[in-house]
Coordinates of N, CA and C in Angstrom, one line a residue:
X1 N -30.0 -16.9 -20.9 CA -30.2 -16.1 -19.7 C -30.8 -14.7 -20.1
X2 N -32.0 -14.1 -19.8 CA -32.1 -13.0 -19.9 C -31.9 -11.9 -19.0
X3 N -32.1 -10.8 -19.8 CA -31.7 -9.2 -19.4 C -31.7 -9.5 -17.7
X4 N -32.9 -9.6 -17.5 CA -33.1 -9.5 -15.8 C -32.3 -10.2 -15.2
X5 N -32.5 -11.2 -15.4 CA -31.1 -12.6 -14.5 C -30.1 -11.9 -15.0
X6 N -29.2 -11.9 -15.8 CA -27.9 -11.4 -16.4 C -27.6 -10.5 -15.0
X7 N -28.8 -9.2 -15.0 CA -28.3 -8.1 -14.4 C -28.1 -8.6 -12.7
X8 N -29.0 -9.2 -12.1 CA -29.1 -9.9 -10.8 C -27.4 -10.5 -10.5
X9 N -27.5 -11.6 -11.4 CA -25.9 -12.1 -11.3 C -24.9 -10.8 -11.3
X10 N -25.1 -10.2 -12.2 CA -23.6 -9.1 -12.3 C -23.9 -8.8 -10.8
X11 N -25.0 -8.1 -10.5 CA -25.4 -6.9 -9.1 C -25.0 -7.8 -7.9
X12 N -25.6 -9.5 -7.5 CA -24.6 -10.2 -6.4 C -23.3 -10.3 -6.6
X13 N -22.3 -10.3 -7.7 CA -21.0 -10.3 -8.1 C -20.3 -9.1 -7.6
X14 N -21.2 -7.9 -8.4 CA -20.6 -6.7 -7.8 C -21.1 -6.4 -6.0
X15 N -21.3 -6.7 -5.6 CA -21.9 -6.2 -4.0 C -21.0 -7.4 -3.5
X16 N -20.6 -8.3 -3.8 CA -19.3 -9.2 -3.5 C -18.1 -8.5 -3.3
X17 N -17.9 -8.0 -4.7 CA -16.6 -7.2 -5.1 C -16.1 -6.2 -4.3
X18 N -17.4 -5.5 -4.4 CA -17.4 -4.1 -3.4 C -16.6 -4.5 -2.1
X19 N -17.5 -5.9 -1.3 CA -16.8 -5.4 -0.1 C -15.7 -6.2 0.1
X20 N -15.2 -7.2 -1.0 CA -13.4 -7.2 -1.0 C -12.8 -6.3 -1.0
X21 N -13.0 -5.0 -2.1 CA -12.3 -3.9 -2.3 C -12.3 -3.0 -1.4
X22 N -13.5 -3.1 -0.5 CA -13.8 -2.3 1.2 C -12.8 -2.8 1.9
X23 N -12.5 -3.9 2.4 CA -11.8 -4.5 2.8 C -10.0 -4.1 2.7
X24 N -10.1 -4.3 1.1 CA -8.7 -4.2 0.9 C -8.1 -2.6 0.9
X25 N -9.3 -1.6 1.0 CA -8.8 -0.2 1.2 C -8.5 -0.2 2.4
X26 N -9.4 -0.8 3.4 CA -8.8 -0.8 5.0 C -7.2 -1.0 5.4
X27 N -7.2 -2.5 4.7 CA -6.0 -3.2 5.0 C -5.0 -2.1 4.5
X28 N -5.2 -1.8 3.0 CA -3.9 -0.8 2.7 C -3.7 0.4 3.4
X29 N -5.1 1.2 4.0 CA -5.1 1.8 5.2 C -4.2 1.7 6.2
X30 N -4.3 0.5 6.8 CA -3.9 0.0 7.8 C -2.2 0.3 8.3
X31 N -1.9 -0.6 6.4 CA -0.6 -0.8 6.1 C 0.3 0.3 6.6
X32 N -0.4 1.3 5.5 CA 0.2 2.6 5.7 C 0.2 3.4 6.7
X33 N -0.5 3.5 7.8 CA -0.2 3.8 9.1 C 0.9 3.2 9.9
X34 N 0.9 1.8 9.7 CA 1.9 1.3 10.4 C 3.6 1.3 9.7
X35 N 3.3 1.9 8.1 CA 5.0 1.9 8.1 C 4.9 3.5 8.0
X36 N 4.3 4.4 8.6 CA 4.2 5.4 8.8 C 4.7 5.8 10.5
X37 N 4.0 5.1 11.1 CA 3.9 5.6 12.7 C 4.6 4.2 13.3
X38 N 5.3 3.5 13.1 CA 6.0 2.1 13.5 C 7.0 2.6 13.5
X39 N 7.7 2.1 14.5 CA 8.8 2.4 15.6 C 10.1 2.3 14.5
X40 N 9.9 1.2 14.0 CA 11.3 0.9 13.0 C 11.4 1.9 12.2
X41 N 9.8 2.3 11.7 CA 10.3 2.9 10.2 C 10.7 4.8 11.0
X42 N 10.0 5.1 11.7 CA 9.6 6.3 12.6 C 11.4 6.5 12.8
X43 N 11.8 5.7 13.3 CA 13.4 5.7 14.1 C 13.9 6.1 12.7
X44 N 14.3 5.3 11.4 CA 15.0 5.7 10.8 C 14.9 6.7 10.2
X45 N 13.7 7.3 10.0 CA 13.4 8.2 8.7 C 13.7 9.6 10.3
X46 N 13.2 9.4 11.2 CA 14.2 10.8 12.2 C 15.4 11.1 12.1
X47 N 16.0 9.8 12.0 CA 17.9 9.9 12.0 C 18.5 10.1 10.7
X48 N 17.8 9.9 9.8 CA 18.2 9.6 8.2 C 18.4 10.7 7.8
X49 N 19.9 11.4 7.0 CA 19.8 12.7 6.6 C 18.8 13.1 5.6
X50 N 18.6 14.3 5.1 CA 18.0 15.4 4.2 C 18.5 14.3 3.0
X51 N 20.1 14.2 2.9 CA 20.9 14.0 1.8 C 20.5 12.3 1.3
X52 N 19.6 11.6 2.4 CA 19.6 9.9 2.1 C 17.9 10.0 1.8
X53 N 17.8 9.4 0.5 CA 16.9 9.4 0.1 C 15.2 8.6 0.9
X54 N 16.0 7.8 2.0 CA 14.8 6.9 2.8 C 13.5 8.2 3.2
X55 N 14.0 9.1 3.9 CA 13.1 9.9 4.1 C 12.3 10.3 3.1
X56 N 12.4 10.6 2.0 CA 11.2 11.0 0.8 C 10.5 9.8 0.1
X57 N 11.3 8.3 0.2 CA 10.7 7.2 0.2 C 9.8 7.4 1.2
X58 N 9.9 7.3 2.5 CA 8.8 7.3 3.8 C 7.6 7.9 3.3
X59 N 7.9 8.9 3.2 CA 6.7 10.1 3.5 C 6.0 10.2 2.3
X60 N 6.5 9.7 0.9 CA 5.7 9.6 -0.2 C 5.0 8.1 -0.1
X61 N 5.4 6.9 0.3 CA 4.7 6.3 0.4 C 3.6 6.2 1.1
X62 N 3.5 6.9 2.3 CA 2.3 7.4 3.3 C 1.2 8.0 2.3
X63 N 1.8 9.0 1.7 CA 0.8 9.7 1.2 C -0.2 9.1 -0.3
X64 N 1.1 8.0 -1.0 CA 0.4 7.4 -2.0 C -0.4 6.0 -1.3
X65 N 0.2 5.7 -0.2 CA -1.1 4.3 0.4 C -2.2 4.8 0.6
X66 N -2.4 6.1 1.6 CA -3.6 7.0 1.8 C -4.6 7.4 0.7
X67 N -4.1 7.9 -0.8 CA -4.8 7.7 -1.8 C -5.1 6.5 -2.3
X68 N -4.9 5.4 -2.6 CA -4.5 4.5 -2.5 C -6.0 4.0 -2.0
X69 N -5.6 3.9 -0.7 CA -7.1 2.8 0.2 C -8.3 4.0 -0.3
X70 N -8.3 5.3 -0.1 CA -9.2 6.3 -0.3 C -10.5 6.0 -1.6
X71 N -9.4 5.7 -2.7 CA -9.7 5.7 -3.8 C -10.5 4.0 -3.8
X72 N -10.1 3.4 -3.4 CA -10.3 1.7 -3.1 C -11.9 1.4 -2.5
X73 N -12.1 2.5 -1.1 CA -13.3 2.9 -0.6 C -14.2 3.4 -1.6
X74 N -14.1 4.5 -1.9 CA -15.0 5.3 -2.3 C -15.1 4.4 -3.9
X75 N -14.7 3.7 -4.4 CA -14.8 2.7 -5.8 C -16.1 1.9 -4.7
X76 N -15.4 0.9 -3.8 CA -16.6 0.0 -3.1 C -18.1 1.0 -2.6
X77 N -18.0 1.9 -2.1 CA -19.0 2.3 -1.8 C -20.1 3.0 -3.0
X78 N -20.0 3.5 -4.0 CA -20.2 4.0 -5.2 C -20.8 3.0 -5.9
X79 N -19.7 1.7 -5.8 CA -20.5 0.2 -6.7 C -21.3 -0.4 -5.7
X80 N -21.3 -0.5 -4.7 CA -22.9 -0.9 -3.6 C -23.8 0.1 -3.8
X81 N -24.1 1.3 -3.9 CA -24.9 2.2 -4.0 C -25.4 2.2 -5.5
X82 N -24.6 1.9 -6.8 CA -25.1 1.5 -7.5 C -25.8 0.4 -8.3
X83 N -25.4 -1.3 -7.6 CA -26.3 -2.0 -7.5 C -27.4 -1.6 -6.8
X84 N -27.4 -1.3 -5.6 CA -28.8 -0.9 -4.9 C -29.8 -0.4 -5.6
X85 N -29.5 1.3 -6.3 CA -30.3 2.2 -6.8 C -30.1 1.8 -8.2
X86 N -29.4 0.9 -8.5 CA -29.6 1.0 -10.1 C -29.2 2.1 -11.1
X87 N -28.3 2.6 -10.7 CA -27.9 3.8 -11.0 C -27.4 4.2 -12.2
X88 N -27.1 5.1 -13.6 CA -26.4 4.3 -14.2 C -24.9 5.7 -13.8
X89 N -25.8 6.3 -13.4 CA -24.4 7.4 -13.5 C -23.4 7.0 -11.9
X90 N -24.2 6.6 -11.0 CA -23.2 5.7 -10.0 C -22.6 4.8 -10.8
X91 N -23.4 4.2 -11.4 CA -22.2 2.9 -11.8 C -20.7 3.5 -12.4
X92 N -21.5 4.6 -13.3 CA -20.0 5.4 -14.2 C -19.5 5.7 -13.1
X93 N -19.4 6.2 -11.8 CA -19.0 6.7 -11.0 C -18.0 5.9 -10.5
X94 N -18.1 4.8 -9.8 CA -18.0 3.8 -9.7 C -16.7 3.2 -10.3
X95 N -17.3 3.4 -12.1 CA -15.6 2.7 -12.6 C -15.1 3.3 -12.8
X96 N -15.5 4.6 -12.7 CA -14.1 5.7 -12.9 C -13.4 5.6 -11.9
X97 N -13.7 5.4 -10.3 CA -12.9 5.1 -9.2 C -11.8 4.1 -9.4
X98 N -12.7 3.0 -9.8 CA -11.9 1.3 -10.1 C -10.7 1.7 -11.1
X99 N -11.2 2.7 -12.3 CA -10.0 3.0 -13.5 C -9.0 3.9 -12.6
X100 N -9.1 4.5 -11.8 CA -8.2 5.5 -11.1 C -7.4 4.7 -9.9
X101 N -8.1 3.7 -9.3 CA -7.2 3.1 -8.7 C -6.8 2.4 -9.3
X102 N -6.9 1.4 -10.5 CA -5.9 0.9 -11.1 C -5.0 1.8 -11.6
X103 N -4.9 2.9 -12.4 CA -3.4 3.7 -12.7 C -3.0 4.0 -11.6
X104 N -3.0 4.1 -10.4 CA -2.4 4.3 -9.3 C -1.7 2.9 -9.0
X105 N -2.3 1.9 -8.9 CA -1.9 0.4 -8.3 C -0.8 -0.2 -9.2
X106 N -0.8 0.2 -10.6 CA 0.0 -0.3 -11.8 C 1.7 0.1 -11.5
X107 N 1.5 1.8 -11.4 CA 2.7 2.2 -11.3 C 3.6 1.6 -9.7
X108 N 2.7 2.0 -8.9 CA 3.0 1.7 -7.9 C 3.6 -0.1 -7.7
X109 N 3.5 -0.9 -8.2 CA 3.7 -2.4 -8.0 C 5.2 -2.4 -9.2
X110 N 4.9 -1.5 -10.3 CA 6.3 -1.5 -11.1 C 7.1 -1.0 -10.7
X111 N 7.3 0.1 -9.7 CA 8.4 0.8 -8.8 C 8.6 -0.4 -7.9
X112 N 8.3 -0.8 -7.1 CA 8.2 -1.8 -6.5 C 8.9 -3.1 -6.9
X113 N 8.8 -3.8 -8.3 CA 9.3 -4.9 -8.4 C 10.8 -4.2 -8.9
X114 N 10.8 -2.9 -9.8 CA 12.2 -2.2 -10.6 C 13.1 -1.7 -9.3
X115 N 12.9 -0.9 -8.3 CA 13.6 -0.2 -7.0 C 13.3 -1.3 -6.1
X116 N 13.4 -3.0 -6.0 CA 13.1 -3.8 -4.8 C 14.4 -3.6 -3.3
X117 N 15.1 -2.8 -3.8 CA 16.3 -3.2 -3.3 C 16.8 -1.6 -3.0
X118 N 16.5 -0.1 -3.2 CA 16.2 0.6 -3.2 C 16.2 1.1 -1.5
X119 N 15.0 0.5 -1.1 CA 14.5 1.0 0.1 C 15.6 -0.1 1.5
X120 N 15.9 -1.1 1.0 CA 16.5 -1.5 2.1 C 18.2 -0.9 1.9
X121 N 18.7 -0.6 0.4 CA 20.2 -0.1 0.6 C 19.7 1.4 1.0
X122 N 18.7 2.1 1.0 CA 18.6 3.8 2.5 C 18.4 3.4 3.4
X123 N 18.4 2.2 4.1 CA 17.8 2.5 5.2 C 19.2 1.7 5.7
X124 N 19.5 0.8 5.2 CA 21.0 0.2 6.0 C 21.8 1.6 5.6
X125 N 22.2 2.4 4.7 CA 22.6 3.1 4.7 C 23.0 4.5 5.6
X126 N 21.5 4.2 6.1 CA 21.3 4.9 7.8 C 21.9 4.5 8.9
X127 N 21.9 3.2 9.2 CA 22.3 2.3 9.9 C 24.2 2.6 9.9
X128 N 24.5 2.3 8.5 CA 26.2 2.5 8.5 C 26.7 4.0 8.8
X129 N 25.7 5.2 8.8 CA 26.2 6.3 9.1 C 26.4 6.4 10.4
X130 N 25.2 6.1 11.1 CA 25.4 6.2 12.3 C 26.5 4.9 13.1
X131 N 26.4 4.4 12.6 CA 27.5 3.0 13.1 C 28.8 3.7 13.4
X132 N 29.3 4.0 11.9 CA 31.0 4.7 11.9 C 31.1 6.1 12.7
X133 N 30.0 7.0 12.9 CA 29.8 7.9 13.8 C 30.7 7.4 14.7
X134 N 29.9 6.4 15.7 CA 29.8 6.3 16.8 C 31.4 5.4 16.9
X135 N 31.7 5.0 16.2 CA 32.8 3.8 16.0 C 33.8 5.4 16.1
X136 N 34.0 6.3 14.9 CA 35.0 7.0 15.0 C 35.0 8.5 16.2
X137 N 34.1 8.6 16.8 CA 34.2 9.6 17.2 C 33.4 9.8 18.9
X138 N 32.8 8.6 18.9 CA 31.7 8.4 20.3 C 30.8 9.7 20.3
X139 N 30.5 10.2 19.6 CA 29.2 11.4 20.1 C 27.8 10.5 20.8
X140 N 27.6 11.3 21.9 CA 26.4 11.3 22.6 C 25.1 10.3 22.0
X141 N 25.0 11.4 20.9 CA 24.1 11.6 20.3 C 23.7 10.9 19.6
X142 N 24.6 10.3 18.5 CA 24.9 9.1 17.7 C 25.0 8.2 18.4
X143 N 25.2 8.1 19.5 CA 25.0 6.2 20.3 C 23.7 6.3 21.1
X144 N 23.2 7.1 21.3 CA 21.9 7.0 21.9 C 20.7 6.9 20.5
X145 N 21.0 6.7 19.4 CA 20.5 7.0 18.4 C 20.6 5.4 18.2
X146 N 21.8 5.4 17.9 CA 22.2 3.6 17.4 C 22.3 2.6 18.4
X147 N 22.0 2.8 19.8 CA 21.1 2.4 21.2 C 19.6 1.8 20.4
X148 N 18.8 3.2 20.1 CA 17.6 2.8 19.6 C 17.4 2.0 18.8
X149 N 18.4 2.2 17.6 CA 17.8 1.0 16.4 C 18.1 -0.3 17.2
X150 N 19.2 -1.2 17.5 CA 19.4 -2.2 18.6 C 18.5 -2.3 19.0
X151 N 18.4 -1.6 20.2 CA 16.6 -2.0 20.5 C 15.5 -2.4 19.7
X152 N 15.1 -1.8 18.3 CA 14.0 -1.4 18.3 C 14.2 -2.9 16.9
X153 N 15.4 -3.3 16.2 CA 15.7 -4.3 15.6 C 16.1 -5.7 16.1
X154 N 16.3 -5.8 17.8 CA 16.8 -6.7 18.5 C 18.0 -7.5 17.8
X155 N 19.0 -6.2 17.3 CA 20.2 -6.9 16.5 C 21.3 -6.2 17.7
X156 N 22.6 -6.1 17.4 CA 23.7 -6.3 17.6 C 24.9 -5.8 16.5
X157 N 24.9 -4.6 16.1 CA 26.5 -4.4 15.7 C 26.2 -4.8 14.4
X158 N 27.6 -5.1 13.6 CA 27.8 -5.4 12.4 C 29.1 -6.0 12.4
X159 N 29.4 -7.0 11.3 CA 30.6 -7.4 11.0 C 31.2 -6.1 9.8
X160 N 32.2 -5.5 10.6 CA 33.0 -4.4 9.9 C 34.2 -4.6 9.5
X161 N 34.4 -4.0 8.0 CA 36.1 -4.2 7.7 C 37.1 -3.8 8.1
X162 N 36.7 -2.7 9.2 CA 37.8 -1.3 9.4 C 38.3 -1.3 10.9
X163 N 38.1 -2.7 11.4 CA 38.6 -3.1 12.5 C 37.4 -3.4 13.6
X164 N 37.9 -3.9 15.0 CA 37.0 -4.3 16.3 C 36.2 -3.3 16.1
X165 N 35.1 -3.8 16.4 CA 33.4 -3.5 16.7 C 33.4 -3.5 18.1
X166 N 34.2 -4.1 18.9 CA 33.8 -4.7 20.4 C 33.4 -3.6 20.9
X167 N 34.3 -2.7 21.1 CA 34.1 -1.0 22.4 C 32.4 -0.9 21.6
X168 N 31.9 -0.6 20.2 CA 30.8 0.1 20.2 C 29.8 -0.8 20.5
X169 N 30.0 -1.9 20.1 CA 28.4 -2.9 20.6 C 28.7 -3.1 22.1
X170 N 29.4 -2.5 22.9 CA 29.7 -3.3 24.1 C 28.5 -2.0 25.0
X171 N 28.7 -0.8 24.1 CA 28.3 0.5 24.8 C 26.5 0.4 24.3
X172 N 26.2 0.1 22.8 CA 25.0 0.6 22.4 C 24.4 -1.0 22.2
X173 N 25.2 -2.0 22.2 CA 23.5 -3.4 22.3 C 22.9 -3.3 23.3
X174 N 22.0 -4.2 23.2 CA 20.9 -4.6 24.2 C 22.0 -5.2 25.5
X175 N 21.0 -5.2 26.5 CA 21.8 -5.9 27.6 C 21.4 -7.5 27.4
X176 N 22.4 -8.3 27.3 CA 21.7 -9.8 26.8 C 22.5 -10.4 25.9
X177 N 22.9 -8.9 25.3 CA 23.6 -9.6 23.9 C 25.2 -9.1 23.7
X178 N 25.9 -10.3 23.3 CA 27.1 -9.5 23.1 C 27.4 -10.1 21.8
X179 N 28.9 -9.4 21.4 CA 29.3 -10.0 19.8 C 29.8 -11.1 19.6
X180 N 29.3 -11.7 19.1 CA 28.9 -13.1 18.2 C 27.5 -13.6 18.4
X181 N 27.1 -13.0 19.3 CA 25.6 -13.9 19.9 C 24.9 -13.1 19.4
X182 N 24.6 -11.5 19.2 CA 23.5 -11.0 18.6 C 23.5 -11.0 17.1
X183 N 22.4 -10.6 16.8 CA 22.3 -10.6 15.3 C 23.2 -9.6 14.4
X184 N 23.1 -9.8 13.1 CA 23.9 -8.5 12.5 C 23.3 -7.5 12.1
X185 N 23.0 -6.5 12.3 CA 22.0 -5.4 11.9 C 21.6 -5.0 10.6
X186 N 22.7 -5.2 9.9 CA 22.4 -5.1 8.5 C 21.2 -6.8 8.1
X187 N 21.6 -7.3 8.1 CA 20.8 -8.6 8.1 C 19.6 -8.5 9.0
X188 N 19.7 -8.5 9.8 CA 17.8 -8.0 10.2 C 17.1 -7.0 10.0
X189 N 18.3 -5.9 9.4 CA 16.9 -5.3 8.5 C 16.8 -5.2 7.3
X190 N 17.7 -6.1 6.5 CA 17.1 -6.6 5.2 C 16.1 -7.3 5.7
X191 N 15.8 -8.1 6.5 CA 14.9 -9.2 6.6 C 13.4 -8.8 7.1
X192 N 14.0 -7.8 8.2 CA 12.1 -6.6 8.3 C 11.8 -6.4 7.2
X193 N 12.7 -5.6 6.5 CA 12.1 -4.9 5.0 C 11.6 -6.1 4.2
X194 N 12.3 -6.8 4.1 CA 11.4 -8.2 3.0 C 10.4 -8.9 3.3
X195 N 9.9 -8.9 4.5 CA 8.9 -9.5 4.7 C 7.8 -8.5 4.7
X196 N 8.0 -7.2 5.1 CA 7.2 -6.3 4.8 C 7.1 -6.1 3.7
X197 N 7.5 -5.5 2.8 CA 7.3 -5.7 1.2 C 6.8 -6.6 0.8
X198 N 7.4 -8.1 1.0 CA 6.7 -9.0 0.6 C 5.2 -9.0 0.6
X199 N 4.5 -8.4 1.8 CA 3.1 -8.2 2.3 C 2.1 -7.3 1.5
X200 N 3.2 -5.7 0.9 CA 2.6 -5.0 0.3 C 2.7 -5.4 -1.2
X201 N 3.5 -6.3 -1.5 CA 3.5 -6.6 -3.0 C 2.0 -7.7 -2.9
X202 N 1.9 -8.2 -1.9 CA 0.7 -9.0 -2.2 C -0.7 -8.3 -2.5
X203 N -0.6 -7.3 -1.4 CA -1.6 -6.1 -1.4 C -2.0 -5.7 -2.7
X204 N -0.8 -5.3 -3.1 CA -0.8 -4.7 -4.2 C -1.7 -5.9 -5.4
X205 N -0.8 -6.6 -5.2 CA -1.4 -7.8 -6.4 C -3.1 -8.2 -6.4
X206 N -3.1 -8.5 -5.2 CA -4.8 -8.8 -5.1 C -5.5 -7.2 -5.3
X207 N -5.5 -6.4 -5.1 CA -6.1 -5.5 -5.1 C -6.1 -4.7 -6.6
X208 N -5.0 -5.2 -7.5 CA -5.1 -4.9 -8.7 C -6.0 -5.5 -9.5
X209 N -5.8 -7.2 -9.1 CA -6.7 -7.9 -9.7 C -8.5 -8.0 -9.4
X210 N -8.9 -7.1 -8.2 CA -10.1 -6.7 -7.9 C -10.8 -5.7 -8.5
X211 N -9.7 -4.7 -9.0 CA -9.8 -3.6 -9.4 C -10.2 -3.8 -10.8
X212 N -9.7 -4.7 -11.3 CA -9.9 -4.9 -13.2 C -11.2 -5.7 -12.6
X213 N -11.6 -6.6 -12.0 CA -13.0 -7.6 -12.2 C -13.7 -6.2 -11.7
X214 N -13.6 -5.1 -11.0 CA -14.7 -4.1 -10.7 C -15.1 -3.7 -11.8
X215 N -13.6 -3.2 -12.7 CA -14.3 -2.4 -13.7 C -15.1 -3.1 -14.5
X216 N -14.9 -4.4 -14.9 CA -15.7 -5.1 -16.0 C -16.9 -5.9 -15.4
X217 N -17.4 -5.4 -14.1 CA -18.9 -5.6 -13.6 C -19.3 -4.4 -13.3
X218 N -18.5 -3.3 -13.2 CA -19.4 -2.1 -13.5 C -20.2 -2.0 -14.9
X219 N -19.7 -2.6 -15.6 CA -19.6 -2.1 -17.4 C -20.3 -2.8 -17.4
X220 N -20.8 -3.9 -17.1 CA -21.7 -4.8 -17.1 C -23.0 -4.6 -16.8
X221 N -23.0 -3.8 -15.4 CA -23.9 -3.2 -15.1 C -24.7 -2.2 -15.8
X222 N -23.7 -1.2 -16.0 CA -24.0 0.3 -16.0 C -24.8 -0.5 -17.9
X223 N -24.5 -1.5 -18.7 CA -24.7 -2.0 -20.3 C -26.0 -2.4 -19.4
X224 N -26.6 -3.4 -18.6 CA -27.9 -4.1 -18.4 C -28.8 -3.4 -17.9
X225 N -28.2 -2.0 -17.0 CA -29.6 -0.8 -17.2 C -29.8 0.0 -17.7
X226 N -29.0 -0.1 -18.6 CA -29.1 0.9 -20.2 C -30.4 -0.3 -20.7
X227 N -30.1 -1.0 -21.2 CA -30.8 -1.9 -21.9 C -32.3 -2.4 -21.4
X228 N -31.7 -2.9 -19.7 CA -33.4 -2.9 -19.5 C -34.4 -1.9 -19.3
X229 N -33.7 -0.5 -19.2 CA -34.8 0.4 -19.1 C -35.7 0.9 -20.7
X230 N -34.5 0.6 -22.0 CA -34.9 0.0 -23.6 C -36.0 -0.8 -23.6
X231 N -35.7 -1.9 -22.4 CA -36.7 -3.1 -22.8 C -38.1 -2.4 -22.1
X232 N -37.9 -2.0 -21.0 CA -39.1 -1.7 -20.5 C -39.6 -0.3 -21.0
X233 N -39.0 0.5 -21.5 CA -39.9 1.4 -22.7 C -40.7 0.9 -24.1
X234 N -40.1 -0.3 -24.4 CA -40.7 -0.8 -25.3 C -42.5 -1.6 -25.2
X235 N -42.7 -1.2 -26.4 CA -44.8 -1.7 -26.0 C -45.4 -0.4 -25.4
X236 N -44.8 0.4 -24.7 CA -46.0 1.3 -24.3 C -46.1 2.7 -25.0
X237 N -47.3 2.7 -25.5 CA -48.3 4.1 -25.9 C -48.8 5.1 -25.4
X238 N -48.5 6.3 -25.7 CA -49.6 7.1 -25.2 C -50.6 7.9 -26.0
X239 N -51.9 7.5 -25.6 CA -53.3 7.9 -26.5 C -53.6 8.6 -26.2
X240 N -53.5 9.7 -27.4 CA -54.5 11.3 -27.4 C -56.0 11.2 -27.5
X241 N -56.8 12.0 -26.8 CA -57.9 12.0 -26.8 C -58.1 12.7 -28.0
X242 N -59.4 12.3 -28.6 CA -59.5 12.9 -29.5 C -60.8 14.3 -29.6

């Protein structure tokens, strides 16, 4: 296979790649808006004290998905514009994006599989504050709070060690549900959070593995027009008049 073909194949491979990784900045886009501005996550991280860590989980994950898809874009759009123009300094451009979302993507997926368990013991944690609130003391404020999650988890109460539950699920479940019949709240939101995560671990995963095949069709690239512009300086002369 020569220079020219070589380079053709890498340039449809990469203009492929590009708009998986277009794609996948959207989606992690997406993501991040929705456990940002989504009712579930929005409710707990309001109620959740200063002192429980869920809230600085929240808001830092917003801000690192944001970087995140940003860096994902601007990688795809940089490697389309450099197949196009042939570029070689787009191309470097290019994998330096792909090399920068990968150290982002790396850490981010090892926190992730090390703290799996992390994000759902703050946020039930939220859940049990406001529970015993309202169990020891009835405030307002606190059952109109743990009203909402009910609602917003379509659960019911908890099995508690510290006696009947009945008076407080009777006052803050859904209308529909009573105890034994609705769900347990702790258990349905381990089960939101797992399936969500499960989603962003996948994210994560494919978009790592796009990230390494970018960089080594950039490099591909950016090596075949180094070289063919070698080849095509080669043979030509320029004659001085004499």
């Amino acid at each position: 296979m020569g220079p020219k073909c070589w380079m053709r194949t890498t340039k449809c491979q990469l203009l492929v790649t590009s708009l998986c990784v277009m794609l996948l900045g959207l989606s992690i886009a997406t993501l991040t808006t929705v456990t940002q501005y989504g009712l579930h996550f929005t409710l707990m991280s309001d109620i959740s004290l200063e002192s429980n860590s869920y809230r600085v989980i929240h808001h830092t994950a917003f801000y690192l998905g944001i970087c995140l898809s940003m860096t994902l874009i601007l990688a795809a759009l940089l490697s389309s514009a450099a197949t196009v123009r042939e570029s070689r300094r787009l191309t470097a451009m290019g994998f330096f994006c792909f090399a920068l979302a990968f150290c982002g993507l790396i850490p981010t997926a090892c926190w992730r599989y090390m703290h799996s368990t992390e994000v759902e013991d703050s946020m039930m944690d939220v859940y049990d504050l406001v529970y015993e609130e309202v169990r020891r003391n009835g405030s307002s404020i606190r059952r109109q709070e743990l009203t909402a999650i009910h609602q917003a988890f379509l659960c019911c109460g908890k099995h508690s060690p510290f006696g009947d539950t009945t008076s407080v699920e009777s006052r803050t479940c859904p209308s529909g549900q009573v105890q034994g019949a609705g769900q347990d709240c702790l258990q349905q939101i381990q089960d939101f959070l797992k399936k969500h995560l499960d989603f962003v671990s996948t994210l994560l995963g494919i978009s790592i593995g796009f990230t390494v095949y970018g960089m080594l069709l950039t490099s591909f690239l950016w090596f075949s027009i180094h070289f063919s512009c070698n080849l095509d300086r080669k043979g030509k002369y320029i004659l001085r008049e004499r």
